[in-house]
Amino acid sequence: MKKTLLLGILILFCACDDGDLQIERVDFDSVDIQTCGDLDDPLETTFFFKIDGDEALLLNLASGLLKNETSEADELQSSLPSASSLIYRLFDDDVSKDYFCSTIPALEPSVTKENTATAGDIGIETHVSTVSKDNKTYSHTISITGLSLANEQNESITDSSTMTYGTFKTTTPISARLDVPFSNYEAIADFSECENAFVDGSLRLYKKINDEYVSLDIPLTTIANTATTAGEPRTSTLENGALKYTVLNTIVTDDMICTDAGLSEDITSFDFTSSSGTISVETVANAADGTGAITYTHTISINNLLLVLKGDGEDVADVTLSAIDNFVLGTYTTVAD
C-alpha cells in the first residue's frame, strides 16, 4: 500500500456527527517541498509548504536544524507541536505559492478546513548529495514519525509510522574555494598521521572535518629533525596526487583515510587530487623539555596548487580547478631520537 501523509488513506474523523469534515484522503507524496526563498541564508529557512490543488501542508520548523554538514544518526530532531508545527489546510479553490509568500496576505482562496498536528517527532537527515568544482550541495530530508492531526472539535487520528515530508537543498563553497583556501582547517592545530606509508619514503598526514578531509603524502626528508634556514624551506612536488581533498556523503573516519581499500558501495566519494604544486616546509627546533627531549615543529605550506576533481572515467570528465597560490596547511611535530 502506498505510504503518504498518515501513510495511505487517511480517514479523518469519520464518526463526526456534524458532517463538517469531508476530507478522506491527504496525499502529498508526489508533491515537491517549497519555500518562499526570501532569506539571505537558506539555512535560516523554517517555513516549508507543499501544495496540491486546493490542499496545502504547512510546516514551521524549529530554527537551527539546517546545517551545511553531514548529520549523525538522530542528531537533528524536533517535536510537534512545541518546537515545530504542522498544519493541513483545505481551501475553497486552488492555492498558489504567492498565497503563502506575498508581503500582503491574500484574501482568496479561503480556508474551509484546518487540521493541526498535536503530536509527532521530526527528524532531519543531512548529507552531501553533489559536489562541483566550486560547491557542495547538501540534501536535508525531513521526516515525521507518530503524526497526530486534530480538528477544531479535538477529534484526531494518529499514525505511528514514518512519512517523508520532503527534501530541501542548500549549497556551500568547497574548502578549496573559501576566501582563504582550506582556512576552515586552521582550528585543527596538528595533523593526524596514518600508521602505514602509501608512498615509499613518505608519511600520510591528514586533517578531517565532518564529511571531508585533506591528506598529504609528504616525503620524510622534508620533515627531518633539523631546523631550516630562514627563507630556505625544504620543498617537494605535489604531482601524482600527493595531496588529496575528499568529500564523502557520510561522516569521515580515520579508517577511510588510512587505507587503499575501496569504500563501501553505499558511500559516494568526490575526490580532488593534486596535479602540480609544491610542498614547502619550515622547521624550527623547540627548547628541550624537562627530560631533555627536543621537538621540532614543521610548518607545512602549499604553493601553486592545481587540484583536479576526478570524474568517473566514463560519462563525467575530470575538471581542473583554477590555481591556488599559497596557504598554510598546518604544523607537524617530531621528536629528536
mmCIF file of C-alpha atoms in Angstrom:
data_model
loop_
_atom_site.group_PDB
_atom_site.id
_atom_site.type_symbol
_atom_site.label_atom_id
_atom_site.label_comp_id
_atom_site.label_asym_id
_atom_site.label_seq_id
_atom_site.Cartn_x
_atom_site.Cartn_y
_atom_site.Cartn_z
ATOM 1 C CA MET A 1 0.000 0.000 0.000
ATOM 2 C CA LYS A 2 1.351 3.422 -0.908
ATOM 3 C CA LYS A 3 2.651 5.428 2.045
ATOM 4 C CA THR A 4 1.516 9.054 2.051
ATOM 5 C CA LEU A 5 0.642 11.607 4.712
ATOM 6 C CA LEU A 6 -0.586 9.399 7.523
ATOM 7 C CA LEU A 7 0.793 6.815 5.134
ATOM 8 C CA GLY A 8 -2.098 5.855 2.968
ATOM 9 C CA ILE A 9 -5.791 6.525 3.120
ATOM 10 C CA LEU A 10 -6.323 8.895 5.998
ATOM 11 C CA ILE A 11 -9.933 8.805 7.110
ATOM 12 C CA LEU A 12 -10.334 11.845 9.308
ATOM 13 C CA PHE A 13 -12.900 11.837 11.998
ATOM 14 C CA CYS A 14 -15.409 9.620 10.253
ATOM 15 C CA ALA A 15 -17.554 9.469 13.412
ATOM 16 C CA CYS A 16 -18.169 13.204 13.471
ATOM 17 C CA ASP A 17 -21.851 13.967 13.946
ATOM 18 C CA ASP A 18 -21.974 17.395 12.321
ATOM 19 C CA GLY A 19 -20.607 16.159 8.997
ATOM 20 C CA ASP A 20 -18.350 19.198 8.589
ATOM 21 C CA LEU A 21 -15.217 17.146 7.986
ATOM 22 C CA GLN A 22 -15.261 15.792 4.474
ATOM 23 C CA ILE A 23 -11.552 15.055 3.903
ATOM 24 C CA GLU A 24 -10.927 11.369 3.384
ATOM 25 C CA ARG A 25 -7.564 11.377 1.645
ATOM 26 C CA VAL A 26 -4.493 13.547 2.164
ATOM 27 C CA ASP A 27 -1.833 12.621 -0.368
ATOM 28 C CA PHE A 28 1.236 14.828 -0.840
ATOM 29 C CA ASP A 29 3.648 12.043 -1.727
ATOM 30 C CA SER A 30 4.326 13.282 -5.268
ATOM 31 C CA VAL A 31 4.333 16.979 -4.360
ATOM 32 C CA ASP A 32 7.620 18.895 -4.098
ATOM 33 C CA ILE A 33 8.532 20.812 -0.975
ATOM 34 C CA GLN A 34 8.590 24.613 -1.407
ATOM 35 C CA THR A 35 9.835 27.663 0.490
ATOM 36 C CA CYS A 36 9.443 31.374 -0.045
ATOM 37 C CA GLY A 37 13.185 31.695 -0.666
ATOM 38 C CA ASP A 38 13.367 35.215 0.732
ATOM 39 C CA LEU A 39 16.231 34.705 3.195
ATOM 40 C CA ASP A 40 19.855 35.659 2.570
ATOM 41 C CA ASP A 41 20.942 32.456 4.294
ATOM 42 C CA PRO A 42 18.863 29.425 3.213
ATOM 43 C CA LEU A 43 19.942 27.638 6.392
ATOM 44 C CA GLU A 44 17.689 30.037 8.301
ATOM 45 C CA THR A 45 14.623 28.731 6.441
ATOM 46 C CA THR A 46 11.977 27.466 8.855
ATOM 47 C CA PHE A 47 8.749 27.705 6.794
ATOM 48 C CA PHE A 48 8.050 24.959 4.256
ATOM 49 C CA PHE A 49 4.904 24.035 2.387
ATOM 50 C CA LYS A 50 3.501 21.548 -0.099
ATOM 51 C CA ILE A 51 0.583 22.414 -2.390
ATOM 52 C CA ASP A 52 -1.716 20.018 -4.209
ATOM 53 C CA GLY A 53 -4.533 21.949 -5.893
ATOM 54 C CA ASP A 54 -6.775 23.237 -3.119
ATOM 55 C CA GLU A 55 -4.818 21.483 -0.349
ATOM 56 C CA ALA A 56 -1.675 22.571 1.486
ATOM 57 C CA LEU A 57 0.557 21.048 4.137
ATOM 58 C CA LEU A 58 2.449 23.712 6.096
ATOM 59 C CA LEU A 59 5.492 23.075 8.269
ATOM 60 C CA ASN A 60 7.096 25.612 10.589
ATOM 61 C CA LEU A 61 10.387 24.029 11.585
ATOM 62 C CA ALA A 62 12.321 24.905 14.719
ATOM 63 C CA SER A 63 15.355 27.070 13.910
ATOM 64 C CA GLY A 64 18.907 25.766 13.932
ATOM 65 C CA LEU A 65 18.151 22.340 12.455
ATOM 66 C CA LEU A 66 19.549 23.003 8.986
ATOM 67 C CA LYS A 67 23.333 22.857 8.763
ATOM 68 C CA ASN A 68 25.774 22.501 5.890
ATOM 69 C CA GLU A 69 27.336 19.409 7.378
ATOM 70 C CA THR A 70 26.510 15.730 7.416
ATOM 71 C CA SER A 71 24.408 14.756 10.410
ATOM 72 C CA GLU A 72 24.863 11.935 12.879
ATOM 73 C CA ALA A 73 22.001 9.487 13.314
ATOM 74 C CA ASP A 74 19.155 11.054 15.347
ATOM 75 C CA GLU A 75 21.172 14.271 15.747
ATOM 76 C CA LEU A 76 18.692 16.738 14.236
ATOM 77 C CA GLN A 77 15.297 16.345 15.852
ATOM 78 C CA SER A 78 12.289 18.411 16.841
ATOM 79 C CA SER A 79 8.786 17.740 18.134
ATOM 80 C CA LEU A 80 5.224 18.665 17.261
ATOM 81 C CA PRO A 81 3.545 20.903 18.280
ATOM 82 C CA SER A 82 6.002 22.607 20.650
ATOM 83 C CA ALA A 83 9.260 23.476 18.874
ATOM 84 C CA SER A 84 7.792 22.928 15.402
ATOM 85 C CA SER A 85 4.262 22.975 13.979
ATOM 86 C CA LEU A 86 2.420 21.348 11.092
ATOM 87 C CA ILE A 87 -0.975 22.303 9.639
ATOM 88 C CA TYR A 88 -3.136 20.761 6.924
ATOM 89 C CA ARG A 89 -5.442 23.209 5.137
ATOM 90 C CA LEU A 90 -8.241 22.771 2.605
ATOM 91 C CA PHE A 91 -9.219 25.818 0.528
ATOM 92 C CA ASP A 92 -12.320 26.657 -1.479
ATOM 93 C CA ASP A 93 -10.195 26.916 -4.637
ATOM 94 C CA ASP A 94 -6.716 26.087 -5.880
ATOM 95 C CA VAL A 95 -3.971 27.839 -3.929
ATOM 96 C CA SER A 96 -0.542 29.022 -5.192
ATOM 97 C CA LYS A 97 2.880 29.786 -3.767
ATOM 98 C CA ASP A 98 2.092 33.515 -3.865
ATOM 99 C CA TYR A 99 -0.657 32.974 -1.303
ATOM 100 C CA PHE A 100 1.955 31.990 1.298
ATOM 101 C CA CYS A 101 4.829 34.219 0.191
ATOM 102 C CA SER A 102 3.166 37.558 -0.600
ATOM 103 C CA THR A 103 4.051 40.512 1.601
ATOM 104 C CA ILE A 104 0.360 41.412 1.757
ATOM 105 C CA PRO A 105 -1.746 38.388 2.781
ATOM 106 C CA ALA A 106 -4.137 37.229 0.084
ATOM 107 C CA LEU A 107 -7.894 37.252 0.808
ATOM 108 C CA GLU A 108 -8.643 34.414 -1.597
ATOM 109 C CA PRO A 109 -8.900 31.498 -1.715
ATOM 110 C CA SER A 110 -10.480 30.986 1.690
ATOM 111 C CA VAL A 111 -9.602 28.258 4.169
ATOM 112 C CA THR A 112 -12.501 25.852 4.582
ATOM 113 C CA LYS A 113 -10.894 23.207 6.790
ATOM 114 C CA GLU A 114 -7.820 23.185 9.013
ATOM 115 C CA ASN A 115 -6.260 20.315 10.930
ATOM 116 C CA THR A 116 -3.328 20.866 13.283
ATOM 117 C CA ALA A 117 -0.641 18.407 14.355
ATOM 118 C CA THR A 118 -0.974 17.665 18.059
ATOM 119 C CA ALA A 119 1.901 15.188 18.231
ATOM 120 C CA GLY A 120 4.796 13.904 16.149
ATOM 121 C CA ASP A 121 8.567 13.627 16.031
ATOM 122 C CA ILE A 122 10.503 15.384 13.281
ATOM 123 C CA GLY A 123 13.874 14.104 12.136
ATOM 124 C CA ILE A 124 16.242 15.624 9.595
ATOM 125 C CA GLU A 125 18.910 13.624 7.807
ATOM 126 C CA THR A 126 21.551 15.785 6.136
ATOM 127 C CA HIS A 127 24.263 14.598 3.783
ATOM 128 C CA VAL A 128 26.256 15.749 0.745
ATOM 129 C CA SER A 129 24.383 14.923 -2.448
ATOM 130 C CA THR A 130 26.584 16.519 -5.129
ATOM 131 C CA VAL A 131 29.938 18.270 -5.375
ATOM 132 C CA SER A 132 31.168 20.580 -8.145
ATOM 133 C CA LYS A 133 34.440 22.398 -8.657
ATOM 134 C CA ASP A 134 33.034 25.234 -6.558
ATOM 135 C CA ASN A 135 30.301 23.988 -4.208
ATOM 136 C CA LYS A 136 28.989 21.208 -2.035
ATOM 137 C CA THR A 137 25.232 20.618 -2.153
ATOM 138 C CA TYR A 138 23.530 19.261 0.962
ATOM 139 C CA SER A 139 20.205 17.432 0.986
ATOM 140 C CA HIS A 140 18.133 17.865 4.144
ATOM 141 C CA THR A 141 15.450 15.145 4.225
ATOM 142 C CA ILE A 142 12.643 15.928 6.666
ATOM 143 C CA SER A 143 10.605 13.027 8.048
ATOM 144 C CA ILE A 144 7.799 12.816 10.619
ATOM 145 C CA THR A 145 7.019 9.858 12.880
ATOM 146 C CA GLY A 146 3.907 9.322 15.006
ATOM 147 C CA LEU A 147 1.950 12.182 13.473
ATOM 148 C CA SER A 148 -1.410 13.086 15.042
ATOM 149 C CA LEU A 149 -3.784 15.550 13.383
ATOM 150 C CA ALA A 150 -6.760 17.147 15.159
ATOM 151 C CA ASN A 151 -9.669 19.335 14.080
ATOM 152 C CA GLU A 152 -11.443 22.149 15.901
ATOM 153 C CA GLN A 153 -13.583 19.599 17.740
ATOM 154 C CA ASN A 154 -10.400 17.944 19.090
ATOM 155 C CA GLU A 155 -11.091 14.787 17.111
ATOM 156 C CA SER A 156 -7.830 13.252 15.994
ATOM 157 C CA ILE A 157 -6.140 10.344 14.320
ATOM 158 C CA THR A 158 -2.567 9.116 14.732
ATOM 159 C CA ASP A 159 -0.240 7.126 12.505
ATOM 160 C CA SER A 160 2.798 5.621 14.222
ATOM 161 C CA SER A 161 4.798 5.014 11.053
ATOM 162 C CA THR A 162 7.213 7.432 9.372
ATOM 163 C CA MET A 163 6.388 9.724 6.461
ATOM 164 C CA THR A 164 8.881 11.705 4.394
ATOM 165 C CA TYR A 165 7.784 15.331 4.262
ATOM 166 C CA GLY A 166 10.371 16.350 1.676
ATOM 167 C CA THR A 167 13.961 17.237 0.862
ATOM 168 C CA PHE A 168 15.394 20.760 0.940
ATOM 169 C CA LYS A 169 18.791 21.537 -0.620
ATOM 170 C CA THR A 170 21.437 24.107 0.265
ATOM 171 C CA THR A 171 24.924 24.833 -1.075
ATOM 172 C CA THR A 172 28.200 25.995 0.407
ATOM 173 C CA PRO A 173 31.672 26.557 -1.098
ATOM 174 C CA ILE A 174 34.089 23.639 -1.031
ATOM 175 C CA SER A 175 37.090 24.175 1.236
ATOM 176 C CA ALA A 176 39.338 24.873 -1.753
ATOM 177 C CA ARG A 177 37.043 27.737 -2.762
ATOM 178 C CA LEU A 178 36.929 29.623 0.541
ATOM 179 C CA ASP A 179 38.258 33.205 0.518
ATOM 180 C CA VAL A 180 41.346 31.731 2.168
ATOM 181 C CA PRO A 181 41.568 28.169 0.824
ATOM 182 C CA PHE A 182 41.250 25.484 3.499
ATOM 183 C CA SER A 183 41.080 28.112 6.239
ATOM 184 C CA ASN A 184 38.376 26.018 7.927
ATOM 185 C CA TYR A 185 41.136 23.560 8.851
ATOM 186 C CA GLU A 186 43.133 26.169 10.785
ATOM 187 C CA ALA A 187 41.274 25.334 14.001
ATOM 188 C CA ILE A 188 42.854 21.860 13.882
ATOM 189 C CA ALA A 189 46.261 22.609 15.344
ATOM 190 C CA ASP A 190 48.139 19.472 14.312
ATOM 191 C CA PHE A 191 47.916 16.770 11.692
ATOM 192 C CA SER A 192 46.948 13.208 12.396
ATOM 193 C CA GLU A 193 49.028 10.509 10.746
ATOM 194 C CA CYS A 194 48.454 7.064 9.275
ATOM 195 C CA GLU A 195 50.490 4.153 10.581
ATOM 196 C CA ASN A 196 51.136 2.815 7.096
ATOM 197 C CA ALA A 197 53.018 4.548 4.304
ATOM 198 C CA PHE A 198 51.222 4.636 0.966
ATOM 199 C CA VAL A 199 54.186 6.031 -0.969
ATOM 200 C CA ASP A 200 57.699 4.740 -0.303
ATOM 201 C CA GLY A 201 59.720 7.122 1.868
ATOM 202 C CA SER A 202 56.692 9.192 2.829
ATOM 203 C CA LEU A 203 54.225 9.705 5.672
ATOM 204 C CA ARG A 204 50.488 10.298 5.207
ATOM 205 C CA LEU A 205 49.321 13.281 7.255
ATOM 206 C CA TYR A 206 45.702 14.343 7.341
ATOM 207 C CA LYS A 207 43.025 16.538 8.838
ATOM 208 C CA LYS A 208 39.321 15.767 8.748
ATOM 209 C CA ILE A 209 36.183 17.838 9.291
ATOM 210 C CA ASN A 210 32.809 16.088 9.371
ATOM 211 C CA ASP A 211 32.292 14.765 5.817
ATOM 212 C CA GLU A 212 35.616 15.790 4.244
ATOM 213 C CA TYR A 213 39.361 15.537 4.714
ATOM 214 C CA VAL A 214 42.706 16.694 3.354
ATOM 215 C CA SER A 215 45.552 14.185 3.183
ATOM 216 C CA LEU A 216 49.182 14.708 2.241
ATOM 217 C CA ASP A 217 51.750 12.039 1.404
ATOM 218 C CA ILE A 218 54.794 14.024 2.475
ATOM 219 C CA PRO A 219 58.381 12.825 1.935
ATOM 220 C CA LEU A 220 60.164 12.058 5.217
ATOM 221 C CA THR A 221 63.129 14.098 4.009
ATOM 222 C CA THR A 222 61.075 17.308 4.232
ATOM 223 C CA ILE A 223 60.284 16.781 7.934
ATOM 224 C CA ALA A 224 63.789 15.961 9.112
ATOM 225 C CA ASN A 225 64.793 16.835 12.677
ATOM 226 C CA THR A 226 66.928 19.767 11.624
ATOM 227 C CA ALA A 227 65.967 23.435 11.701
ATOM 228 C CA THR A 228 65.724 25.117 8.303
ATOM 229 C CA THR A 229 67.399 28.391 7.439
ATOM 230 C CA ALA A 230 65.128 31.431 7.179
ATOM 231 C CA GLY A 231 63.874 31.785 3.624
ATOM 232 C CA GLU A 232 65.177 28.348 2.646
ATOM 233 C CA PRO A 233 62.397 25.831 3.295
ATOM 234 C CA ARG A 234 62.547 22.209 2.272
ATOM 235 C CA THR A 235 60.383 21.550 -0.767
ATOM 236 C CA SER A 236 58.788 18.686 -2.630
ATOM 237 C CA THR A 237 56.443 18.322 -5.575
ATOM 238 C CA LEU A 238 52.694 17.718 -5.404
ATOM 239 C CA GLU A 239 52.497 15.842 -8.682
ATOM 240 C CA ASN A 240 50.757 12.473 -8.920
ATOM 241 C CA GLY A 241 48.168 13.186 -6.249
ATOM 242 C CA ALA A 242 50.442 13.733 -3.249
ATOM 243 C CA LEU A 243 47.713 15.999 -1.857
ATOM 244 C CA LYS A 244 44.128 14.818 -1.807
ATOM 245 C CA TYR A 245 40.962 16.673 -0.829
ATOM 246 C CA THR A 246 37.974 14.366 -0.497
ATOM 247 C CA VAL A 247 34.292 14.933 0.262
ATOM 248 C CA LEU A 248 32.060 11.985 1.215
ATOM 249 C CA ASN A 249 28.309 11.613 1.591
ATOM 250 C CA THR A 250 28.910 10.334 5.115
ATOM 251 C CA ILE A 251 30.991 11.280 8.128
ATOM 252 C CA VAL A 252 34.695 10.588 7.607
ATOM 253 C CA THR A 253 36.522 8.124 9.848
ATOM 254 C CA ASP A 254 40.261 7.575 10.226
ATOM 255 C CA ASP A 255 39.974 4.148 8.622
ATOM 256 C CA MET A 256 38.581 5.674 5.439
ATOM 257 C CA ILE A 257 41.692 7.827 5.065
ATOM 258 C CA CYS A 258 44.336 5.318 6.105
ATOM 259 C CA THR A 259 43.528 2.568 3.631
ATOM 260 C CA ASP A 260 43.927 1.797 -0.033
ATOM 261 C CA ALA A 261 40.879 -0.462 0.038
ATOM 262 C CA GLY A 262 37.711 0.702 -1.650
ATOM 263 C CA LEU A 263 34.942 2.301 0.379
ATOM 264 C CA SER A 264 31.574 0.699 0.979
ATOM 265 C CA GLU A 265 29.262 0.718 -2.043
ATOM 266 C CA ASP A 266 26.781 3.000 -0.277
ATOM 267 C CA ILE A 267 29.432 5.711 0.185
ATOM 268 C CA THR A 268 29.931 8.264 -2.577
ATOM 269 C CA SER A 269 33.363 9.859 -2.757
ATOM 270 C CA PHE A 270 34.156 13.147 -4.514
ATOM 271 C CA ASP A 271 37.933 13.281 -4.968
ATOM 272 C CA PHE A 272 40.141 16.261 -5.722
ATOM 273 C CA THR A 273 43.780 15.295 -6.323
ATOM 274 C CA SER A 274 46.842 17.455 -6.906
ATOM 275 C CA SER A 275 48.285 17.502 -10.417
ATOM 276 C CA SER A 276 51.007 20.048 -9.634
ATOM 277 C CA GLY A 277 52.256 22.365 -6.933
ATOM 278 C CA THR A 278 54.860 22.465 -4.213
ATOM 279 C CA ILE A 279 55.103 21.453 -0.569
ATOM 280 C CA SER A 280 57.139 23.946 1.446
ATOM 281 C CA VAL A 281 58.320 23.043 4.967
ATOM 282 C CA GLU A 282 59.911 25.381 7.510
ATOM 283 C CA THR A 283 61.308 23.652 10.596
ATOM 284 C CA VAL A 284 62.179 25.136 13.977
ATOM 285 C CA ALA A 285 63.809 23.413 16.967
ATOM 286 C CA ASN A 286 61.986 23.883 20.261
ATOM 287 C CA ALA A 287 63.583 24.199 23.686
ATOM 288 C CA ALA A 288 64.268 20.933 25.461
ATOM 289 C CA ASP A 289 61.575 19.779 27.865
ATOM 290 C CA GLY A 290 62.102 18.603 31.426
ATOM 291 C CA THR A 291 63.507 15.272 30.244
ATOM 292 C CA GLY A 292 65.889 16.921 27.821
ATOM 293 C CA ALA A 293 63.921 15.876 24.747
ATOM 294 C CA ILE A 294 63.933 18.290 21.811
ATOM 295 C CA THR A 295 60.952 18.595 19.499
ATOM 296 C CA TYR A 296 60.787 20.076 16.031
ATOM 297 C CA THR A 297 57.801 21.947 14.615
ATOM 298 C CA HIS A 298 57.341 21.702 10.857
ATOM 299 C CA THR A 299 55.072 24.313 9.285
ATOM 300 C CA ILE A 300 53.728 22.903 6.032
ATOM 301 C CA SER A 301 52.652 25.297 3.292
ATOM 302 C CA ILE A 302 51.214 24.556 -0.131
ATOM 303 C CA ASN A 303 52.152 26.665 -3.151
ATOM 304 C CA ASN A 304 50.794 26.945 -6.704
ATOM 305 C CA LEU A 305 48.387 24.076 -6.182
ATOM 306 C CA LEU A 306 46.357 22.648 -9.041
ATOM 307 C CA LEU A 307 43.546 20.325 -7.996
ATOM 308 C CA VAL A 308 41.610 18.047 -10.314
ATOM 309 C CA LEU A 309 38.083 16.909 -9.489
ATOM 310 C CA LYS A 310 38.127 13.345 -10.715
ATOM 311 C CA GLY A 311 35.326 12.150 -12.980
ATOM 312 C CA ASP A 312 34.041 8.609 -13.199
ATOM 313 C CA GLY A 313 36.174 7.771 -16.219
ATOM 314 C CA GLU A 314 33.070 7.315 -18.365
ATOM 315 C CA ASP A 315 30.309 9.935 -18.543
ATOM 316 C CA VAL A 316 31.845 12.521 -16.205
ATOM 317 C CA ALA A 317 35.159 14.102 -17.207
ATOM 318 C CA ASP A 318 37.890 15.366 -14.893
ATOM 319 C CA VAL A 319 37.679 19.078 -14.045
ATOM 320 C CA THR A 320 40.740 21.159 -13.170
ATOM 321 C CA LEU A 321 40.266 23.956 -10.641
ATOM 322 C CA SER A 322 41.982 27.298 -11.035
ATOM 323 C CA ALA A 323 45.373 27.528 -9.324
ATOM 324 C CA ILE A 324 45.608 28.227 -5.585
ATOM 325 C CA ASP A 325 48.620 30.445 -4.897
ATOM 326 C CA ASN A 326 49.667 29.518 -1.380
ATOM 327 C CA PHE A 327 48.308 28.696 2.068
ATOM 328 C CA VAL A 328 49.494 27.106 5.307
ATOM 329 C CA LEU A 329 48.040 23.616 5.669
ATOM 330 C CA GLY A 330 49.206 23.082 9.248
ATOM 331 C CA THR A 331 52.024 22.024 11.548
ATOM 332 C CA TYR A 332 53.523 18.655 12.401
ATOM 333 C CA THR A 333 55.725 17.945 15.389
ATOM 334 C CA THR A 334 58.517 15.363 15.591
ATOM 335 C CA VAL A 335 60.776 14.337 18.478
ATOM 336 C CA ALA A 336 64.539 14.023 18.169
ATOM 337 C CA ASP A 337 65.916 10.485 18.577
#
